[in-house]
Amino acid sequence: MLELTTPVQYVKGIGPKLSEILATKGIATVGDLLHYLPFRYEDRLNPRGIAELRPGEMATVIGEVRNSGLFRTRRMPIFQLTVGQGRSRLRCLWFHGSYLQEKFQPGQLIALYGKVEQDQRSGELQIIQPQYELLGDSSGDSMEDKAAASLEVGRIVPIYESAGQGRITARWFRRVIRRALEDLTPDLAETIPSAVRERLALVSEREALRKVHWPEAGESLADLQSARTAAHIRLIFEELFFVELGLELKRRQLKAQTGVAFQLNERVRGAIKKILPFHPTAAQKRVLKEIADDMQKPYPMRRLLQGDVGSGKTIVSFQAAIIAIENGYQVALMAPTEILAQQHYFSARRILENAGYRIVLLTGSLESDRKRDIRRHIAQGDAQLVIGTHALLEEKVEFARPGLVIVDEQHRFGVLQRLKLMKKSSDGGDAHVGTAAPESLPRAQSRGPAERSSAETKAVSAEPDVLVMTATPIPRTLALTLYGDLDLSVLDELPPGRTPIVTRRITDDRTSEVWDFLRKQVGKGHQAYVVYPVIAENEETELKAAVKMYRELSAKVFADLKVGLLHGRLDPDLKDQVMRRFQQGELQILVATTVIEVGVDVPNASVMVIEHAERFGLAQLHQLRGRIGRGAAKSYCILMTGGKVTEDGERRLDAMVRTNDGFQIAELDLELRGPGEFFGTRQAGMPSFRVANLIRDRQLLELAKREAAAVMAPNAEITQVEISQALYAMRARWQHTYGLVEVA
Ligand code: ADP
Ligand code: MG
């Protein structure tokens, strides 16, 4: 008898070689194999008659091979196969099909699947490059093969993705999965708590596994194709339910930990209000309250602040920082790039230093003496707000009293780094505590020594609060899973006085018109960005393009204007200088690569020209565009394209022209790229699912989340024992699959 945990090579027909190939598909156990679901189904019970086919439809046809052969056109060899049913015939063509010679013998039964088309000249129906499967072929004459052949016809047949460059075929999967199902132990432990199972009327796992591979004759083909049969729903729900249960568990563990219960008294409130350079929006007030409520709780805060570019996250995070600092704690603020860290540092100094707070900047490019100095200030507790890049993570930085960690632009970090960060700062909790203030840093006036020492005693064991900020408007369902262990705040309102950005697409044969337009805008006192792509793989040549265009623009086209250049390879001091000159209005035009993508804030810049816009990702384009439209002036984003644009490229550019709404853009981006790509590969901690698909199964995800929360609620109808059983079952089966659930 096979268990779900049995290694896959114990299934009859799978030796060490095949199990190696299967491993590349993530199939190690019988359970993995059985959760390797068909990606589509063919109705070979009611295949289409050739005579009734219509152009444009996707169809499964079963017929007999009549003849086949290769003919050569001027452009390429084409393989032609004629399949018949009685007197009807259907032609199939494969371009460059030489490899198919000798494959087919007249009289063989064949199943075809593809799009029916009408040949323009002859008017005959044909299928170009159909998927095919020879039925009951003569390659194996054993009894077993004959029996297995009955799996291929007269039923709804599952089609699997092949593996090992076609060495493992759909047909092979069909037979082996059939065998595994036959030998599977009859008593599979139920994993989903019975209350949930009953409420949702879920079928048993055994039944689900059987029917998903061997649908019954009456099953709706549409439901099968869209993974909406009862069998599919059971398996998908199960997978999502355990992810959500794991996340829910993590939240609870967190709430059991000791955090800092920050005080929010009148003095602290006053300090928060004092720094505000403008009236906060209603959304900013609401979000600050959510954060402040968390910070007052005795367990650590884990909150994600989501807000579209320009929604004003920075000031909210500064206010949160003040709460911590006024309570005698230190704050770390981390940005993904040096430019951003520097920019935060400048605004922090502008807004907070006047109020007497002590701020330091710690980035990788500082001289080591300077770094050592700053680290000492941090370790001694003198630096109250520490701003840096992830150098803060990588280098040995110890905080005397870490109270709050703010991570800006989370999508650049990746989830694993986020976790590492939390660990790091909690290590800092028992770092040594010092009191001497160095001369170079001004002292805060607002606090007496008494408050300070009480904070120090607490800090020893308390986990710091964490606020993660992201401008990637992550679609809510995805945020719920990926950041399911975080609470979510959304800044859904832009500060007043902004006029919407006008976005236009223009082909680059009209470049001179674009430059004229840009010149006019600059003439009105505005500033402009001109952006060039630098994509990692051919960074060298593309960087040259930006540098070359900078030369051309500054020396010729805009010789009378002040033009600057900014890219990632510049010396940090120079970068800094260029950025500051642009910020102060000394430079009118900034030629840049995507280094300006996140966070850079120059309200007077109202024009952005993006060259080769078709080569940027959608999220990236949106982030770039977010650099303009920050002031009262009407802003323009001009997307220039050169050469041919792919279909996906068209959709991206289209979306940009159509909407400014980050959430809509994120939804489309997710659709175009899929969840893995959306967050930049699996290593970034994206859970990979066996049967679920986050785009297709959003509703089931929400359902799973609700059920997981219900099950864990204090008076749930499920017992503690059942929860432990469920979690135990989950761990045993899925430990290797979800890093997410396992990481502390
Ligand atoms: P992001 O959310 O993209 O980080 P920022 O925090 O950089 O946005 O804010 C964008 C711009 O809006 C900044 O210039 C900031 O000073 C300004 N801003 C933020 N909140 C307000 C407000 N309530 N009223 C007016 N301007 C604001
Ligand atoms: Mg920002």
mmCIF file of C-alpha atoms in Angstrom, residues 456-660:
data_model
loop_
_atom_site.group_PDB
_atom_site.id
_atom_site.type_symbol
_atom_site.label_atom_id
_atom_site.label_comp_id
_atom_site.label_asym_id
_atom_site.label_seq_id
_atom_site.Cartn_x
_atom_site.Cartn_y
_atom_site.Cartn_z
ATOM 1 C CA GLU A 456 16.012 50.495 28.913
ATOM 2 C CA THR A 457 14.888 47.780 31.235
ATOM 3 C CA LYS A 458 12.010 46.861 28.971
ATOM 4 C CA ALA A 459 14.089 46.854 25.830
ATOM 5 C CA VAL A 460 16.084 43.871 26.891
ATOM 6 C CA SER A 461 13.478 41.306 26.011
ATOM 7 C CA ALA A 462 11.024 43.193 23.809
ATOM 8 C CA GLU A 463 10.692 42.566 20.076
ATOM 9 C CA PRO A 464 10.683 45.824 18.138
ATOM 10 C CA ASP A 465 7.650 46.875 16.141
ATOM 11 C CA VAL A 466 7.911 46.581 12.382
ATOM 12 C CA LEU A 467 6.261 48.805 9.801
ATOM 13 C CA VAL A 468 6.700 47.749 6.207
ATOM 14 C CA MET A 469 5.837 50.286 3.526
ATOM 15 C CA THR A 470 5.224 49.513 -0.088
ATOM 16 C CA ALA A 471 4.238 51.541 -3.089
ATOM 17 C CA THR A 472 3.486 48.421 -5.064
ATOM 18 C CA PRO A 473 -0.241 48.315 -4.846
ATOM 19 C CA ILE A 474 -0.417 44.618 -4.220
ATOM 20 C CA PRO A 475 -3.829 43.262 -5.088
ATOM 21 C CA ARG A 476 -5.575 42.601 -1.857
ATOM 22 C CA THR A 477 -5.962 38.851 -2.197
ATOM 23 C CA LEU A 478 -2.311 38.485 -2.886
ATOM 24 C CA ALA A 479 -1.353 40.748 -0.027
ATOM 25 C CA LEU A 480 -3.487 38.607 2.228
ATOM 26 C CA THR A 481 -1.481 35.544 1.391
ATOM 27 C CA LEU A 482 1.957 36.843 0.879
ATOM 28 C CA TYR A 483 1.819 39.149 3.823
ATOM 29 C CA GLY A 484 -0.836 37.219 5.637
ATOM 30 C CA ASP A 485 1.131 37.502 8.836
ATOM 31 C CA LEU A 486 1.051 41.279 8.597
ATOM 32 C CA ASP A 487 -1.845 43.586 9.302
ATOM 33 C CA LEU A 488 -2.709 45.799 6.412
ATOM 34 C CA SER A 489 -3.164 49.583 6.269
ATOM 35 C CA VAL A 490 -3.939 51.322 3.018
ATOM 36 C CA LEU A 491 -3.362 54.968 2.132
ATOM 37 C CA ASP A 492 -6.020 55.309 -0.500
ATOM 38 C CA GLU A 493 -6.107 59.049 -0.936
ATOM 39 C CA LEU A 494 -3.631 61.407 -2.518
ATOM 40 C CA PRO A 495 -2.737 64.684 -0.811
ATOM 41 C CA PRO A 496 -4.801 67.589 -2.112
ATOM 42 C CA GLY A 497 -3.890 69.866 -4.950
ATOM 43 C CA ARG A 498 -2.683 67.260 -7.364
ATOM 44 C CA THR A 499 -3.844 67.320 -10.945
ATOM 45 C CA PRO A 500 -4.035 63.999 -12.714
ATOM 46 C CA ILE A 501 -1.133 63.048 -14.932
ATOM 47 C CA VAL A 502 -1.747 63.029 -18.666
ATOM 48 C CA THR A 503 -0.097 60.004 -20.250
ATOM 49 C CA ARG A 504 0.535 59.677 -23.981
ATOM 50 C CA ARG A 505 2.178 57.177 -26.267
ATOM 51 C CA ILE A 506 4.343 58.469 -29.047
ATOM 52 C CA THR A 507 6.514 56.634 -31.550
ATOM 53 C CA ASP A 508 10.074 57.774 -31.645
ATOM 54 C CA ASP A 509 9.903 59.160 -35.176
ATOM 55 C CA ARG A 510 8.277 62.144 -33.490
ATOM 56 C CA THR A 511 11.121 62.700 -31.056
ATOM 57 C CA SER A 512 11.676 66.306 -32.084
ATOM 58 C CA GLU A 513 8.075 67.206 -31.241
ATOM 59 C CA VAL A 514 8.591 65.674 -27.816
ATOM 60 C CA TRP A 515 11.710 67.745 -27.243
ATOM 61 C CA ASP A 516 9.837 70.889 -28.300
ATOM 62 C CA PHE A 517 7.098 70.124 -25.834
ATOM 63 C CA LEU A 518 9.601 69.489 -23.076
ATOM 64 C CA ARG A 519 11.346 72.769 -23.813
ATOM 65 C CA LYS A 520 8.049 74.634 -23.540
ATOM 66 C CA GLN A 521 7.287 73.106 -20.169
ATOM 67 C CA VAL A 522 10.730 73.945 -18.858
ATOM 68 C CA GLY A 523 10.147 77.467 -20.176
ATOM 69 C CA LYS A 524 7.196 77.675 -17.810
ATOM 70 C CA GLY A 525 9.505 76.942 -14.903
ATOM 71 C CA HIS A 526 8.924 73.200 -14.573
ATOM 72 C CA GLN A 527 11.468 70.421 -14.503
ATOM 73 C CA ALA A 528 11.615 67.200 -16.474
ATOM 74 C CA TYR A 529 12.934 63.658 -16.388
ATOM 75 C CA VAL A 530 14.109 61.751 -19.444
ATOM 76 C CA VAL A 531 14.407 58.065 -18.617
ATOM 77 C CA TYR A 532 16.286 55.272 -20.386
ATOM 78 C CA PRO A 533 16.006 51.579 -19.646
ATOM 79 C CA VAL A 534 18.824 49.679 -18.051
ATOM 80 C CA ILE A 535 17.977 46.069 -17.779
ATOM 81 C CA ALA A 536 20.506 43.943 -15.961
ATOM 82 C CA GLU A 537 21.481 41.589 -18.761
ATOM 83 C CA ASN A 538 22.912 44.177 -21.118
ATOM 84 C CA GLU A 539 23.552 46.871 -18.650
ATOM 85 C CA GLU A 540 26.781 47.996 -20.309
ATOM 86 C CA THR A 541 25.365 48.859 -23.695
ATOM 87 C CA GLU A 542 22.170 50.295 -22.343
ATOM 88 C CA LEU A 543 23.930 52.441 -19.854
ATOM 89 C CA LYS A 544 25.888 53.792 -22.786
ATOM 90 C CA ALA A 545 22.600 54.740 -24.368
ATOM 91 C CA ALA A 546 21.680 56.849 -21.358
ATOM 92 C CA VAL A 547 25.126 58.406 -21.229
ATOM 93 C CA LYS A 548 25.166 59.004 -24.980
ATOM 94 C CA MET A 549 21.728 60.575 -24.947
ATOM 95 C CA TYR A 550 22.768 62.735 -22.061
ATOM 96 C CA ARG A 551 25.654 64.034 -24.159
ATOM 97 C CA GLU A 552 23.445 64.670 -27.113
ATOM 98 C CA LEU A 553 20.696 66.346 -25.117
ATOM 99 C CA SER A 554 22.980 68.482 -23.019
ATOM 100 C CA ALA A 555 25.312 69.516 -25.851
ATOM 101 C CA LYS A 556 22.872 69.869 -28.709
ATOM 102 C CA VAL A 557 19.142 69.656 -28.176
ATOM 103 C CA PHE A 558 19.041 71.494 -24.868
ATOM 104 C CA ALA A 559 22.413 73.195 -25.014
ATOM 105 C CA ASP A 560 20.918 76.313 -23.463
ATOM 106 C CA LEU A 561 19.387 74.442 -20.515
ATOM 107 C CA LYS A 562 20.880 72.778 -17.471
ATOM 108 C CA VAL A 563 20.865 69.023 -17.925
ATOM 109 C CA GLY A 564 22.043 66.440 -15.405
ATOM 110 C CA LEU A 565 22.763 62.718 -15.560
ATOM 111 C CA LEU A 566 21.882 60.141 -12.938
ATOM 112 C CA HIS A 567 22.537 56.423 -13.039
ATOM 113 C CA GLY A 568 23.409 53.632 -10.680
ATOM 114 C CA ARG A 569 27.098 53.451 -11.599
ATOM 115 C CA LEU A 570 27.864 56.994 -10.603
ATOM 116 C CA ASP A 571 29.994 57.624 -7.589
ATOM 117 C CA PRO A 572 27.689 58.031 -4.564
ATOM 118 C CA ASP A 573 28.895 61.552 -3.847
ATOM 119 C CA LEU A 574 28.210 62.581 -7.390
ATOM 120 C CA LYS A 575 24.801 60.933 -7.369
ATOM 121 C CA ASP A 576 24.004 62.772 -4.259
ATOM 122 C CA GLN A 577 25.142 66.043 -5.733
ATOM 123 C CA VAL A 578 23.149 65.599 -8.950
ATOM 124 C CA MET A 579 20.046 64.687 -7.019
ATOM 125 C CA ARG A 580 20.375 67.665 -4.761
ATOM 126 C CA ARG A 581 20.891 70.047 -7.666
ATOM 127 C CA PHE A 582 17.802 68.718 -9.349
ATOM 128 C CA GLN A 583 15.850 68.943 -6.129
ATOM 129 C CA GLN A 584 16.886 72.547 -5.670
ATOM 130 C CA GLY A 585 15.928 73.451 -9.221
ATOM 131 C CA GLU A 586 19.458 74.067 -10.419
ATOM 132 C CA LEU A 587 19.076 71.367 -13.035
ATOM 133 C CA GLN A 588 16.087 71.647 -15.346
ATOM 134 C CA ILE A 589 16.298 68.286 -17.035
ATOM 135 C CA LEU A 590 17.459 65.041 -15.477
ATOM 136 C CA VAL A 591 18.513 62.249 -17.795
ATOM 137 C CA ALA A 592 18.307 59.088 -15.765
ATOM 138 C CA THR A 593 18.004 55.355 -15.657
ATOM 139 C CA THR A 594 15.522 53.606 -13.397
ATOM 140 C CA VAL A 595 17.490 54.597 -10.316
ATOM 141 C CA ILE A 596 14.879 57.308 -9.944
ATOM 142 C CA GLU A 597 12.155 54.724 -9.940
ATOM 143 C CA VAL A 598 11.266 54.697 -6.290
ATOM 144 C CA GLY A 599 10.679 57.436 -3.863
ATOM 145 C CA VAL A 600 12.496 60.356 -5.421
ATOM 146 C CA ASP A 601 10.455 63.421 -4.618
ATOM 147 C CA VAL A 602 10.711 66.652 -6.600
ATOM 148 C CA PRO A 603 7.285 68.296 -6.731
ATOM 149 C CA ASN A 604 8.326 70.830 -9.375
ATOM 150 C CA ALA A 605 9.135 68.095 -11.894
ATOM 151 C CA SER A 606 6.065 67.778 -14.073
ATOM 152 C CA VAL A 607 7.241 66.093 -17.260
ATOM 153 C CA MET A 608 8.598 62.618 -17.735
ATOM 154 C CA VAL A 609 9.720 61.219 -21.050
ATOM 155 C CA ILE A 610 10.389 57.489 -21.026
ATOM 156 C CA GLU A 611 12.272 56.212 -24.032
ATOM 157 C CA HIS A 612 11.803 52.586 -25.109
ATOM 158 C CA ALA A 613 8.855 52.454 -22.771
ATOM 159 C CA GLU A 614 7.885 49.084 -24.236
ATOM 160 C CA ARG A 615 10.859 47.538 -22.535
ATOM 161 C CA PHE A 616 9.821 48.397 -18.998
ATOM 162 C CA GLY A 617 7.589 46.317 -16.800
ATOM 163 C CA LEU A 618 4.197 47.712 -15.926
ATOM 164 C CA ALA A 619 4.910 48.173 -12.241
ATOM 165 C CA GLN A 620 8.137 49.885 -13.139
ATOM 166 C CA LEU A 621 6.429 52.294 -15.516
ATOM 167 C CA HIS A 622 3.889 53.141 -12.870
ATOM 168 C CA GLN A 623 6.585 53.717 -10.277
ATOM 169 C CA LEU A 624 8.478 55.951 -12.677
ATOM 170 C CA ARG A 625 5.404 57.963 -13.512
ATOM 171 C CA GLY A 626 4.826 58.418 -9.803
ATOM 172 C CA ARG A 627 7.838 60.750 -9.773
ATOM 173 C CA ILE A 628 5.730 63.420 -11.455
ATOM 174 C CA GLY A 629 2.298 64.760 -10.624
ATOM 175 C CA ARG A 630 3.514 65.617 -7.142
ATOM 176 C CA GLY A 631 2.874 69.323 -7.328
ATOM 177 C CA ALA A 632 -0.012 71.514 -8.391
ATOM 178 C CA ALA A 633 1.077 71.827 -12.030
ATOM 179 C CA LYS A 634 -0.439 69.626 -14.671
ATOM 180 C CA SER A 635 1.954 66.779 -15.367
ATOM 181 C CA TYR A 636 2.733 64.847 -18.511
ATOM 182 C CA CYS A 637 4.128 61.376 -18.967
ATOM 183 C CA ILE A 638 5.270 60.602 -22.498
ATOM 184 C CA LEU A 639 5.880 56.977 -23.354
ATOM 185 C CA MET A 640 8.077 56.733 -26.413
ATOM 186 C CA THR A 641 8.365 53.487 -28.297
ATOM 187 C CA GLY A 642 10.822 52.461 -30.975
ATOM 188 C CA GLY A 643 10.300 49.502 -33.262
ATOM 189 C CA LYS A 644 7.959 46.619 -32.794
ATOM 190 C CA VAL A 645 6.012 46.278 -29.568
ATOM 191 C CA THR A 646 4.974 42.823 -28.350
ATOM 192 C CA GLU A 647 1.381 42.008 -27.495
ATOM 193 C CA ASP A 648 2.108 42.165 -23.774
ATOM 194 C CA GLY A 649 3.997 45.387 -24.348
ATOM 195 C CA GLU A 650 0.906 46.822 -25.992
ATOM 196 C CA ARG A 651 -1.210 45.878 -23.017
ATOM 197 C CA ARG A 652 1.221 47.474 -20.608
ATOM 198 C CA LEU A 653 1.387 50.743 -22.498
ATOM 199 C CA ASP A 654 -2.340 50.691 -22.956
ATOM 200 C CA ALA A 655 -2.938 50.295 -19.246
ATOM 201 C CA MET A 656 -0.608 53.201 -18.535
ATOM 202 C CA VAL A 657 -2.488 55.504 -20.871
ATOM 203 C CA ARG A 658 -5.852 54.356 -19.583
ATOM 204 C CA THR A 659 -5.388 54.642 -15.840
ATOM 205 C CA ASN A 660 -3.391 56.243 -13.053
#
